[in-house]
GROMACS .gro file of C-alpha atoms in nm:
model
   56
    1MET     CA    1   0.323   0.615  -0.263
    2SER     CA    2   0.553   0.582  -0.583
    3ASP     CA    3   0.837   0.496  -0.364
    4ALA     CA    4   0.675   0.237  -0.169
    5LEU     CA    5   0.512   0.091  -0.501
    6ARG     CA    6   0.843   0.075  -0.672
    7GLU     CA    7   1.004  -0.106  -0.372
    8ALA     CA    8   0.739  -0.339  -0.329
    9SER     CA    9   0.739  -0.424  -0.696
   10LYS     CA   10   1.105  -0.472  -0.682
   11MET     CA   11   1.065  -0.711  -0.390
   12ARG     CA   12   0.812  -0.902  -0.570
   13LYS     CA   13   0.999  -0.950  -0.892
   14ASN     CA   14   1.347  -1.034  -0.733
   15TYR     CA   15   1.196  -1.293  -0.460
   16GLY     CA   16   0.860  -1.367  -0.575
   17TRP     CA   17   0.689  -1.242  -0.252
   18LYS     CA   18   0.357  -1.108  -0.257
   19THR     CA   19   0.371  -0.742  -0.148
   20TYR     CA   20   0.100  -0.518  -0.047
   21ILE     CA   21   0.070  -0.116  -0.024
   22ILE     CA   22  -0.055  -0.022   0.323
   23LYS     CA   23  -0.156   0.353   0.434
   24PHE     CA   24  -0.162   0.521   0.752
   25ASP     CA   25  -0.266   0.896   0.766
   26ASN     CA   26  -0.056   1.053   0.464
   27TYR     CA   27   0.234   0.771   0.502
   28TYR     CA   28   0.250   0.486   0.238
   29SER     CA   29   0.453   0.166   0.282
   30TYR     CA   30   0.461  -0.186   0.171
   31THR     CA   31   0.458  -0.515   0.375
   32PHE     CA   32   0.448  -0.885   0.305
   33ASP     CA   33   0.174  -0.936   0.558
   34PRO     CA   34  -0.093  -0.668   0.605
   35SER     CA   35  -0.233  -0.841   0.899
   36LEU     CA   36   0.070  -0.731   1.117
   37PHE     CA   37  -0.054  -0.391   1.086
   38PRO     CA   38  -0.416  -0.342   1.187
   39GLU     CA   39  -0.410   0.027   1.214
   40PHE     CA   40  -0.305   0.083   0.860
   41THR     CA   41  -0.539   0.058   0.555
   42LEU     CA   42  -0.477  -0.165   0.304
   43VAL     CA   43  -0.454  -0.018  -0.035
   44GLY     CA   44  -0.392  -0.326  -0.255
   45GLU     CA   45  -0.170  -0.581  -0.394
   46VAL     CA   46   0.144  -0.493  -0.605
   47GLY     CA   47   0.181  -0.688  -0.944
   48GLU     CA   48   0.532  -0.772  -1.065
   49ASP     CA   49   0.511  -0.493  -1.342
   50GLY     CA   50   0.456  -0.227  -1.056
   51SER     CA   51   0.079  -0.222  -1.101
   52LEU     CA   52  -0.158  -0.187  -0.801
   53ILE     CA   53  -0.434  -0.431  -0.791
   54PRO     CA   54  -0.702  -0.255  -0.544
   55LYS     CA   55  -0.843  -0.461  -0.247
   56LYS     CA   56  -1.165  -0.624  -0.301
   0.00000   0.00000   0.00000
């Protein structure tokens, strides 16, 4: 998950896009639109500082 979090934070910082961490089984990734991956579990939004804001 740390690789996905690092990349998502970099995209948010460089481009200002909201990024989200998603999970499927033991695989973590990031996306700009979690609705495109309904079979994945939304873990939370990524802040510019690399923090993970859990979904509500």
